[in-house]
Coordinates of C-alpha atoms in Angstrom, one line a residue:
Chain A
M25 CA 148.4 116.5 -32.6
K26 CA 150.2 113.4 -31.3
S27 CA 147.7 111.1 -33.0
N28 CA 148.0 113.0 -36.2
H29 CA 151.7 112.5 -36.3
S30 CA 151.2 108.8 -35.5
Y31 CA 148.7 108.4 -38.3
I32 CA 151.0 110.2 -40.8
A33 CA 154.0 108.2 -39.6
W34 CA 152.3 104.8 -39.8
G35 CA 150.7 105.8 -43.1
L36 CA 154.2 106.5 -44.5
I37 CA 155.6 103.3 -43.0
V38 CA 152.9 101.2 -44.7
L39 CA 153.2 103.1 -48.0
G40 CA 157.0 102.7 -47.9
F41 CA 156.9 99.1 -47.0
L42 CA 154.5 98.3 -49.8
S43 CA 156.5 100.3 -52.3
A44 CA 159.8 98.6 -51.3
F45 CA 158.1 95.2 -51.1
F46 CA 156.7 95.2 -54.6
S47 CA 159.9 96.7 -56.2
T48 CA 162.0 94.1 -54.2
T49 CA 159.9 91.3 -55.7
S50 CA 160.5 92.7 -59.2
L51 CA 164.2 93.3 -58.6
L52 CA 164.6 89.8 -57.1
D53 CA 163.2 88.2 -60.2
K54 CA 165.9 89.7 -62.3
N55 CA 168.7 89.3 -59.7
G56 CA 168.6 93.1 -59.6
L57 CA 169.3 93.2 -55.9
N58 CA 172.7 91.5 -56.2
A59 CA 175.5 93.8 -55.5
D60 CA 178.3 93.7 -58.0
N61 CA 181.7 92.8 -56.8
N62 CA 183.2 96.2 -57.5
P63 CA 181.9 98.8 -55.1
F64 CA 182.4 102.4 -56.4
A65 CA 184.2 100.9 -59.4
L66 CA 187.5 100.6 -57.6
K67 CA 188.7 97.5 -59.5
R68 CA 190.0 98.1 -63.0
S69 CA 189.8 101.8 -62.5
A70 CA 192.7 104.3 -62.3
Y71 CA 192.7 103.9 -58.5
G72 CA 192.7 100.1 -58.9
R73 CA 195.8 100.4 -61.0
L74 CA 197.4 102.5 -58.3
L75 CA 196.5 100.1 -55.5
A76 CA 197.8 97.2 -57.6
R77 CA 201.2 98.9 -57.9
L78 CA 201.2 99.9 -54.2
S79 CA 200.3 96.4 -53.1
E80 CA 203.5 95.0 -54.5
T81 CA 205.2 96.1 -51.2
T82 CA 202.6 94.4 -49.1
V83 CA 202.7 91.2 -51.1
D84 CA 206.5 91.3 -51.0
R85 CA 206.4 91.6 -47.2
V86 CA 203.9 88.8 -46.6
W87 CA 205.7 86.5 -49.1
H88 CA 209.1 86.9 -47.5
L89 CA 207.8 86.7 -43.9
G90 CA 205.3 84.0 -44.5
V91 CA 206.8 81.8 -47.2
E92 CA 210.6 82.3 -47.0
E93 CA 210.5 83.3 -43.3
I94 CA 213.1 86.1 -43.7
V95 CA 213.0 89.8 -43.4
P96 CA 211.9 91.4 -46.7
H97 CA 214.7 92.7 -48.8
Y98 CA 213.4 96.2 -49.1
M99 CA 213.7 96.4 -45.3
S100 CA 217.0 94.6 -44.8
G101 CA 218.7 95.8 -47.9
D102 CA 220.0 92.3 -48.5
T103 CA 219.4 90.4 -51.7
H104 CA 218.9 86.7 -52.3
G105 CA 222.1 84.6 -51.8
E106 CA 223.9 87.3 -50.0
S107 CA 226.2 85.7 -47.4
A108 CA 228.2 87.1 -44.6
P109 CA 231.7 88.3 -45.7
A110 CA 234.7 86.0 -45.0
S111 CA 236.5 87.0 -41.8
T112 CA 239.9 87.9 -43.1
P113 CA 242.2 90.3 -41.4
E114 CA 241.8 93.9 -42.7
T115 CA 244.1 96.8 -42.6
K116 CA 243.3 99.9 -40.6
D117 CA 242.7 101.8 -43.9
E118 CA 240.3 99.3 -45.1
V119 CA 238.4 99.4 -41.9
E120 CA 238.3 103.2 -41.8
K121 CA 237.1 103.3 -45.4
K122 CA 234.2 101.1 -44.5
V123 CA 233.2 103.2 -41.5
V124 CA 232.1 106.2 -43.4
R125 CA 230.5 108.8 -41.3
K126 CA 227.0 109.4 -42.6
P127 CA 225.0 112.6 -42.1
P128 CA 222.9 112.7 -38.9
I129 CA 219.7 112.3 -40.9
E130 CA 221.0 109.1 -42.6
E131 CA 222.2 107.8 -39.2
A132 CA 218.7 108.4 -37.8
K133 CA 217.1 106.7 -40.8
G134 CA 219.5 103.7 -40.4
W135 CA 218.6 103.4 -36.7
I136 CA 214.9 103.3 -37.6
Q137 CA 215.5 100.8 -40.3
K138 CA 217.3 98.5 -37.8
R139 CA 214.3 98.7 -35.5
V140 CA 212.1 97.7 -38.4
I141 CA 214.3 94.8 -39.3
S142 CA 214.3 93.6 -35.7
Q143 CA 210.5 93.9 -35.6
Y144 CA 210.3 91.4 -38.5
T145 CA 213.3 89.1 -37.7
R146 CA 212.2 85.6 -36.7
T147 CA 213.5 84.5 -33.3
N148 CA 211.3 81.5 -33.0
P149 CA 213.7 78.5 -33.3
Y150 CA 211.0 76.4 -34.8
G151 CA 209.9 76.8 -38.4
M152 CA 206.2 77.1 -39.3
S153 CA 204.1 73.9 -39.2
E154 CA 202.7 72.6 -42.4
K155 CA 199.1 73.6 -41.4
H156 CA 200.2 77.1 -40.6
R157 CA 202.2 77.4 -43.8
L158 CA 199.1 76.2 -45.8
N159 CA 197.0 78.8 -44.0
I160 CA 199.5 81.5 -44.8
N161 CA 199.6 80.3 -48.4
L162 CA 195.8 80.7 -48.7
D163 CA 196.0 84.2 -47.2
I164 CA 198.7 85.2 -49.6
A165 CA 196.7 83.7 -52.5
D166 CA 193.7 85.9 -51.4
M167 CA 195.9 89.0 -51.3
L168 CA 197.4 88.3 -54.7
K169 CA 193.9 87.7 -56.1
R170 CA 192.7 91.0 -54.7
S171 CA 195.8 92.7 -56.2
Y172 CA 195.1 91.0 -59.6
D173 CA 191.4 92.0 -59.5
L174 CA 192.4 95.6 -58.9
D175 CA 194.3 95.7 -62.2
P176 CA 194.4 92.4 -64.2
T177 CA 196.7 94.0 -66.8
H178 CA 199.4 94.8 -64.2
Y179 CA 202.5 92.7 -65.0
G180 CA 203.5 92.1 -61.4
A181 CA 200.0 91.4 -60.1
Y182 CA 199.3 88.8 -62.8
N183 CA 202.7 87.1 -62.7
S184 CA 203.0 86.9 -58.9
Y185 CA 199.4 85.5 -58.6
N186 CA 200.1 83.0 -61.4
L187 CA 203.4 81.9 -59.8
F188 CA 201.9 81.5 -56.4
I189 CA 198.9 79.4 -57.4
T190 CA 201.0 77.1 -59.6
H191 CA 203.9 76.7 -57.2
Q192 CA 202.7 77.4 -53.7
T193 CA 199.1 77.1 -52.8
Y194 CA 198.3 74.2 -55.1
G195 CA 201.8 73.1 -56.1
G196 CA 201.6 71.5 -59.5
S197 CA 198.1 70.1 -58.9
T198 CA 195.4 69.9 -61.6
K199 CA 193.4 72.5 -59.8
G200 CA 196.2 75.0 -59.8
R201 CA 196.9 74.4 -63.5
A202 CA 193.2 74.8 -64.3
I203 CA 193.1 78.1 -62.4
A204 CA 196.3 79.3 -64.0
R205 CA 195.0 78.5 -67.5
Q206 CA 191.8 80.4 -66.9
L207 CA 193.7 83.3 -65.4
A208 CA 196.0 83.5 -68.4
E209 CA 193.1 83.3 -70.9
E210 CA 191.0 85.9 -69.1
T211 CA 194.0 88.3 -68.8
I212 CA 194.8 88.0 -72.5
E213 CA 191.1 88.6 -73.5
L214 CA 191.0 91.7 -71.3
V215 CA 194.3 93.1 -72.6
K216 CA 193.1 92.8 -76.2
E217 CA 190.4 95.4 -75.4
E218 CA 193.1 97.8 -74.4
D219 CA 193.9 100.5 -77.0
E220 CA 196.2 102.8 -75.1
D221 CA 198.4 101.3 -72.4
P222 CA 201.3 99.5 -74.1
E223 CA 202.5 97.8 -70.9
A224 CA 199.3 95.7 -70.7
Y225 CA 200.5 93.8 -73.8
I226 CA 203.7 92.7 -72.1
T227 CA 201.4 91.2 -69.4
A228 CA 199.4 89.5 -72.1
A229 CA 202.5 88.1 -73.8
S230 CA 203.7 86.8 -70.4
A231 CA 200.3 85.2 -69.9
L232 CA 200.6 83.6 -73.3
M233 CA 204.0 82.1 -72.4
N234 CA 202.5 80.7 -69.2
L235 CA 199.7 79.1 -71.3
F236 CA 202.4 77.6 -73.6
I237 CA 204.3 76.2 -70.6
L238 CA 201.1 74.6 -69.4
K239 CA 200.4 73.1 -72.8
T240 CA 204.0 71.8 -73.0
E241 CA 203.7 70.2 -69.6
D242 CA 200.4 68.5 -70.7
A243 CA 202.2 67.2 -73.8
R244 CA 205.0 65.8 -71.6
N245 CA 202.6 64.2 -69.2
N246 CA 200.7 62.6 -72.1
Q247 CA 204.0 61.6 -73.8
T248 CA 202.8 63.3 -77.0
A249 CA 204.5 65.8 -79.3
L250 CA 203.4 69.3 -79.5
D251 CA 201.8 70.0 -82.9
L252 CA 203.7 72.3 -85.2
S253 CA 200.5 74.2 -85.8
V254 CA 200.3 74.9 -82.1
L255 CA 203.8 76.2 -82.0
K256 CA 203.1 78.5 -84.9
E257 CA 199.9 79.7 -83.3
F258 CA 201.7 80.7 -80.2
R259 CA 204.5 82.3 -82.1
D260 CA 202.1 84.4 -84.2
E261 CA 200.0 85.4 -81.2
T262 CA 203.1 86.4 -79.2
A263 CA 204.3 88.4 -82.2
F264 CA 200.9 90.1 -82.4
L265 CA 200.9 91.1 -78.7
L266 CA 204.5 92.4 -78.7
G267 CA 203.7 94.2 -82.0
R268 CA 200.8 95.9 -80.3
F269 CA 203.1 96.9 -77.4
E270 CA 205.6 98.5 -79.8
E271 CA 202.8 100.2 -81.7
L272 CA 201.2 101.7 -78.6
Q273 CA 204.5 102.7 -77.2
E274 CA 205.3 104.6 -80.4
R275 CA 202.0 106.3 -80.3
A276 CA 202.6 107.3 -76.7
E277 CA 206.0 108.6 -77.6
A278 CA 204.6 110.6 -80.5
A279 CA 201.9 112.1 -78.2
G280 CA 204.6 113.1 -75.7
N281 CA 203.0 110.9 -73.0
W282 CA 205.9 108.5 -72.7
D283 CA 208.0 111.4 -71.3
Y284 CA 205.7 111.6 -68.3
L285 CA 207.0 108.3 -67.1
S286 CA 209.9 108.4 -64.7
F287 CA 213.2 107.1 -65.9
E288 CA 212.9 104.1 -63.5
R289 CA 209.5 103.2 -64.9
Q290 CA 210.8 103.4 -68.5
V291 CA 213.7 101.1 -67.6
E292 CA 211.3 98.7 -65.8
I293 CA 209.0 98.5 -68.9
A294 CA 212.0 98.1 -71.2
Q295 CA 213.4 95.3 -69.2
R296 CA 210.1 93.4 -69.1
H297 CA 209.7 93.9 -72.8
R298 CA 213.3 92.7 -73.5
F299 CA 212.7 89.6 -71.3
T300 CA 209.4 88.7 -72.9
K301 CA 210.8 89.2 -76.4
K302 CA 213.9 87.1 -75.7
T303 CA 211.7 84.3 -74.2
S304 CA 209.3 84.4 -77.2
S305 CA 212.2 84.3 -79.7
Q306 CA 212.7 80.7 -78.8
F307 CA 209.5 79.8 -80.8
D308 CA 211.4 80.2 -84.1
A309 CA 214.1 77.8 -82.9
M310 CA 211.5 75.3 -81.7
I311 CA 209.5 75.5 -84.9
A312 CA 212.7 74.9 -86.9
R313 CA 213.5 71.9 -84.8
A314 CA 210.0 70.5 -85.1
E315 CA 210.0 71.0 -88.9
S316 CA 213.4 69.3 -89.2
R317 CA 212.2 66.4 -87.0
S318 CA 209.1 66.0 -89.2
M319 CA 211.2 65.7 -92.3
S320 CA 213.5 63.1 -90.6
P321 CA 212.8 59.3 -90.6
S322 CA 211.4 57.4 -87.5
P323 CA 207.8 58.7 -87.5
T324 CA 206.9 56.1 -84.8
E325 CA 209.1 57.6 -82.1
A326 CA 207.2 59.6 -79.6
E327 CA 208.6 63.0 -79.2
V328 CA 208.0 65.5 -76.5
A329 CA 208.4 69.2 -77.2
E330 CA 211.2 70.8 -75.4
T331 CA 210.5 73.4 -72.8
I332 CA 211.9 76.8 -72.9
D333 CA 214.9 77.2 -70.7
Chain B
M10 CA 161.0 129.4 -40.4
E11 CA 162.9 130.5 -37.3
L12 CA 164.1 127.0 -36.5
F13 CA 165.4 126.7 -40.1
R14 CA 167.3 130.1 -39.7
L15 CA 168.7 129.1 -36.3
T16 CA 169.9 125.7 -37.6
F17 CA 171.3 127.2 -40.8
A18 CA 173.1 129.9 -38.9
S19 CA 174.5 127.3 -36.5
I20 CA 175.9 125.2 -39.3
I21 CA 177.4 128.2 -41.1
T22 CA 179.1 129.4 -37.9
R23 CA 180.7 126.0 -37.3
K24 CA 182.3 126.1 -40.8
T25 CA 183.0 122.4 -41.0
F26 CA 181.0 122.3 -44.3
A27 CA 183.7 124.5 -45.8
I28 CA 186.3 121.8 -45.2
F29 CA 184.3 119.3 -47.2
A30 CA 183.4 121.8 -49.8
M31 CA 187.1 122.5 -50.3
L32 CA 187.9 118.8 -50.5
L33 CA 185.1 118.3 -53.1
L34 CA 186.6 121.1 -55.2
T35 CA 190.2 119.9 -55.0
I36 CA 190.3 116.1 -54.6
P37 CA 188.8 115.4 -58.0
F38 CA 191.6 117.4 -59.7
V39 CA 194.5 116.1 -57.6
L40 CA 193.8 112.4 -56.9
P41 CA 193.7 111.3 -60.5
Y42 CA 197.3 112.4 -61.0
M43 CA 198.4 110.1 -58.2
T44 CA 197.4 107.1 -60.3
P45 CA 199.7 105.5 -63.0
W46 CA 198.0 107.6 -65.7
E47 CA 201.2 108.1 -67.8
T48 CA 200.7 105.0 -69.9
K49 CA 197.0 105.6 -70.2
P50 CA 196.0 109.3 -70.1
S51 CA 192.4 108.6 -71.0
I52 CA 191.8 107.3 -67.4
L53 CA 192.2 110.8 -66.0
E54 CA 188.7 112.0 -66.8
P55 CA 186.8 108.9 -65.5
A56 CA 189.1 109.0 -62.5
R57 CA 188.0 112.7 -61.9
A58 CA 184.3 111.8 -62.0
Q59 CA 185.0 108.8 -59.8
A60 CA 186.9 110.8 -57.2
S61 CA 184.2 113.5 -57.3
W62 CA 181.4 111.0 -56.4
W63 CA 183.6 109.2 -53.8
M64 CA 184.1 112.5 -52.0
L65 CA 180.4 113.2 -52.1
W66 CA 179.6 109.9 -50.4
V67 CA 182.4 110.6 -47.9
A68 CA 180.8 114.0 -47.2
A69 CA 177.4 112.4 -46.8
A70 CA 178.8 109.8 -44.4
C71 CA 181.1 112.1 -42.4
W72 CA 179.4 115.5 -42.5
L73 CA 175.7 115.3 -43.4
L74 CA 174.7 112.4 -41.0
F75 CA 176.9 113.8 -38.3
Q76 CA 175.4 117.2 -38.5
G77 CA 171.9 115.9 -38.4
A78 CA 172.6 113.7 -35.3
N79 CA 174.5 116.4 -33.6
I80 CA 171.9 119.1 -34.2
G81 CA 169.1 116.9 -33.2
D82 CA 170.8 116.0 -30.0
R83 CA 171.7 119.6 -29.2
W84 CA 168.4 121.2 -30.0
A85 CA 166.5 118.5 -28.0
S86 CA 168.9 118.8 -25.0
H87 CA 168.8 122.6 -24.9
G88 CA 165.0 122.8 -25.0
I89 CA 165.0 124.5 -28.4
L90 CA 162.5 122.0 -29.8
E91 CA 160.3 122.2 -26.7
Y92 CA 160.3 126.0 -27.1
F93 CA 159.2 125.8 -30.7
K94 CA 156.5 123.3 -29.7
T95 CA 155.1 125.8 -27.3
L96 CA 155.0 128.3 -30.3
G97 CA 152.7 125.8 -32.1
K98 CA 155.3 124.3 -34.4
G99 CA 154.4 120.7 -34.9
R100 CA 156.8 117.8 -34.9
I101 CA 156.8 117.4 -38.7
N102 CA 157.3 121.1 -39.2
Q103 CA 160.3 121.1 -36.8
M104 CA 161.8 118.0 -38.5
F105 CA 161.4 119.5 -41.9
Q106 CA 163.0 122.9 -40.9
I107 CA 166.1 121.2 -39.4
W108 CA 166.4 118.8 -42.3
L109 CA 166.1 121.7 -44.8
A110 CA 168.8 123.7 -43.0
C111 CA 171.3 120.7 -43.2
F112 CA 170.3 119.6 -46.7
S113 CA 170.3 123.1 -48.3
I114 CA 174.0 123.3 -47.6
F115 CA 174.6 119.7 -48.8
V116 CA 172.8 120.6 -52.0
G117 CA 175.7 122.9 -52.7
M118 CA 178.1 120.0 -52.4
I119 CA 175.9 117.9 -54.7
L120 CA 176.0 120.7 -57.2
I121 CA 179.8 120.8 -57.0
T122 CA 180.0 117.1 -57.6
F123 CA 177.5 117.1 -60.4
G124 CA 179.3 120.0 -62.1
I125 CA 182.8 118.5 -61.9
S126 CA 181.6 115.0 -62.8
T127 CA 179.4 116.1 -65.7
F128 CA 181.3 118.9 -67.3
T129 CA 185.0 118.3 -66.6
A130 CA 184.9 114.6 -67.5
M131 CA 182.4 114.5 -70.3
P132 CA 183.3 112.2 -73.3
N133 CA 183.8 113.9 -76.7
D134 CA 181.5 111.6 -78.6
P135 CA 178.0 113.3 -78.7
I136 CA 176.1 110.1 -78.0
E137 CA 178.4 109.1 -75.1
A138 CA 178.2 112.7 -73.9
Q139 CA 174.4 112.5 -73.7
H140 CA 174.6 109.2 -71.9
W141 CA 177.1 110.8 -69.5
L142 CA 174.8 113.7 -68.7
V143 CA 171.8 111.4 -68.2
T144 CA 173.9 109.0 -66.0
N145 CA 174.9 111.9 -63.8
F146 CA 171.3 113.0 -63.4
Q147 CA 170.3 109.5 -62.5
Y148 CA 173.1 109.2 -60.0
V149 CA 172.0 112.5 -58.3
L150 CA 168.4 111.2 -58.1
L151 CA 169.3 107.9 -56.6
F152 CA 171.8 109.5 -54.3
L153 CA 169.1 111.9 -53.0
L154 CA 166.7 109.0 -52.4
V155 CA 169.3 107.4 -50.1
T156 CA 170.8 110.4 -48.2
A157 CA 167.8 112.7 -47.7
P158 CA 165.8 110.1 -45.6
L159 CA 168.9 109.0 -43.7
L160 CA 169.5 112.6 -42.7
L161 CA 166.0 112.8 -41.3
L162 CA 166.6 109.6 -39.4
S163 CA 169.8 110.9 -37.9
I164 CA 168.1 114.1 -36.8
A165 CA 165.2 112.2 -35.3
M166 CA 167.5 109.7 -33.5
G167 CA 169.6 112.6 -32.3
T168 CA 166.6 114.0 -30.5
R169 CA 165.8 110.8 -28.8
F170 CA 169.3 109.4 -28.1
R171 CA 172.8 110.8 -27.8
G172 CA 174.2 112.3 -31.0
A173 CA 177.0 109.7 -31.1
V174 CA 174.5 106.9 -31.0
A175 CA 172.3 108.5 -33.7
Y176 CA 175.3 109.0 -35.9
A177 CA 176.6 105.5 -35.4
V178 CA 173.3 103.9 -36.2
T179 CA 172.6 105.9 -39.4
L180 CA 176.2 105.6 -40.5
G181 CA 176.1 101.9 -39.8
L182 CA 172.9 101.6 -42.0
L183 CA 174.6 103.5 -44.8
V184 CA 177.8 101.4 -44.7
H185 CA 175.8 98.1 -44.4
G186 CA 173.6 99.1 -47.4
L187 CA 176.6 100.1 -49.5
F188 CA 179.2 97.4 -48.5
G189 CA 177.9 95.0 -45.9
I190 CA 175.4 93.4 -48.2
R191 CA 178.2 92.3 -50.5
Y192 CA 179.7 90.3 -47.7
L193 CA 176.3 88.8 -46.9
E194 CA 176.1 87.7 -50.5
V195 CA 179.4 85.9 -50.2
F196 CA 178.0 84.0 -47.1
L197 CA 174.7 83.2 -48.9
A198 CA 176.6 81.7 -51.9
D199 CA 177.5 78.7 -49.6
N200 CA 174.8 79.0 -47.0
K201 CA 171.1 78.6 -47.5
S202 CA 170.2 79.8 -44.0
P203 CA 166.6 81.2 -43.9
L204 CA 167.7 83.8 -41.3
L205 CA 170.6 85.1 -43.5
N206 CA 168.3 85.2 -46.5
F207 CA 165.7 87.1 -44.6
I208 CA 168.3 89.6 -43.4
Y209 CA 169.5 90.0 -47.0
V210 CA 166.1 90.7 -48.3
V211 CA 165.1 93.2 -45.6
S212 CA 168.5 95.0 -45.6
P213 CA 168.5 98.4 -47.3
H214 CA 170.2 97.8 -50.6
Y215 CA 171.7 101.3 -50.9
H216 CA 174.4 99.9 -53.3
L217 CA 171.7 100.1 -56.0
S218 CA 172.3 103.9 -56.0
D219 CA 176.0 103.4 -56.8
L220 CA 176.3 104.3 -60.5
T221 CA 180.0 104.9 -60.4
S222 CA 180.8 101.9 -62.5
R223 CA 178.4 103.2 -65.2
L224 CA 180.5 106.4 -65.3
V225 CA 184.0 104.9 -65.0
F226 CA 183.5 102.1 -67.6
K227 CA 181.1 104.2 -69.7
L228 CA 178.3 101.7 -69.6
G229 CA 175.8 104.3 -70.6
A230 CA 172.7 105.5 -68.8
L231 CA 170.5 103.2 -66.8
P232 CA 167.5 102.1 -68.8
W233 CA 164.5 104.1 -67.7
N234 CA 162.4 101.1 -66.5
E235 CA 165.3 99.9 -64.4
L236 CA 165.8 103.4 -63.0
G237 CA 162.1 103.4 -62.2
N238 CA 162.3 100.1 -60.4
I239 CA 165.3 101.1 -58.4
A240 CA 163.9 104.6 -57.6
L241 CA 160.6 102.9 -56.4
Y242 CA 162.6 100.6 -54.2
L243 CA 164.8 103.3 -52.7
G244 CA 161.9 105.7 -52.6
G245 CA 159.9 103.1 -50.7
L246 CA 162.8 102.7 -48.2
G247 CA 163.0 106.4 -47.9
V248 CA 159.3 106.8 -47.1
L249 CA 159.6 104.0 -44.6
T250 CA 162.6 105.8 -43.0
I251 CA 160.7 109.0 -42.9
G252 CA 157.8 107.3 -41.1
F253 CA 160.1 105.8 -38.5
S254 CA 161.8 109.1 -38.1
I255 CA 158.6 110.9 -37.3
Q256 CA 157.9 108.3 -34.6
L257 CA 161.4 108.6 -33.2
F258 CA 161.5 112.4 -33.1
K259 CA 161.2 113.8 -29.6
E260 CA 160.9 117.4 -28.7
I261 CA 161.9 116.9 -25.1
K262 CA 164.9 114.9 -24.2
S263 CA 164.4 113.3 -20.8

């Protein structure tokens, strides 16, 4: 019996090995063994979009702790530029007004928050060394890339990654600019396939503005003027993207889906749309200036396109 | 089939399968609504299918392999297998009965997943719907080719080693095959080490059975020749695993 089992077992092992071997050879020829970079389709799926939104807090924390070396604002409740109040004498009424008795639950939450703040407050008298800072920058860039890969159409994920690679990890280097350019182009191409989510088009418009800024900086570095045709191209493309946003938003409102968004989300989207629209409205002014310059004398003067303020 | 009935009754009595069955029935309908679906409602259905398949993989990793390892360990430790051996039940017969008891319950979970993924998330377009149905069938086939032999291996290892060791090894194989190989590929991109390349080739490429992307992004069904190739590869791995499992199986735990 024992030998029967062994024969069967070894027969199966040999058969299995041969089958796997020949199919492996065939799969290797077509790179069929390669695992795609998206296990269980997490990236760019609904859950990828969720994780991209949730990762904003993580990125925020690492940015503030690692780059600015301060406690993140969502923990401390402070905002940028907030300074300690001037020490002027206060009346008893003013002091009593400030010391408002909170409910016990709020007191308890406040106590926990203070422990969290102290957990992240820097007590090391020395700042980070340059090497350590560079290391952290690379880690943050990886985190931001992961967040971007989860949802490339997410406004925060795209813009924070773009900002970081252009200003932190690579500064204003050629490598950083090349990555930023590719990032913007890929994001825009991806968004153009979108036929439902209006918010993605704000991200694309933002990416287009970043491309324009890169082009403007190139023109400044080369001491050349930006072609009128390029300005018009950017204006028309931005108008198209913002037009698609408005079209899809109307469609979502008509279908009743827009009402499912929380008030805060609607405000957030409206603010981003307003900002992008205001920024892109400068194209008309720039085109008008460029046209008037082209009609004025002194064609030999080198002109550099103005950047958007 | 006394060993089958004994094992089956033991699994039913423990009731842990019910927890996973409940999760399989509820998670696909709850999880999609936690995503930012409001600006893109069309993501709900692919998300439902995706959650359904994720849960099935979780059930395979956390319930199926654990059950196999645990039962193999218990039956061998308590002399059950030795008893059936004295009744003339051969090794392969015993392995098959234990495997059938575990897998027959797991088939119920597979049917739940197939039903939810196929019928509650099917696209409206007839051609896409056909591709959707075929893709789900293909996914079930490849999923079976991975999990069925691994269950047998967990049972066999459970009879020879402790249940925890058997579970850890088979779970480790599954996780390596699904995820670990991706990291290996990252290393291999910059490193031409012959050892790493060898490990890469001989590793079980279970990730080939992951057709979730084809469902979520509606890539259509896998071409039949490709399916054949992958099925032959995973089937070969499966047969290899079964062969090793037969060798590892031990009726008497010393």
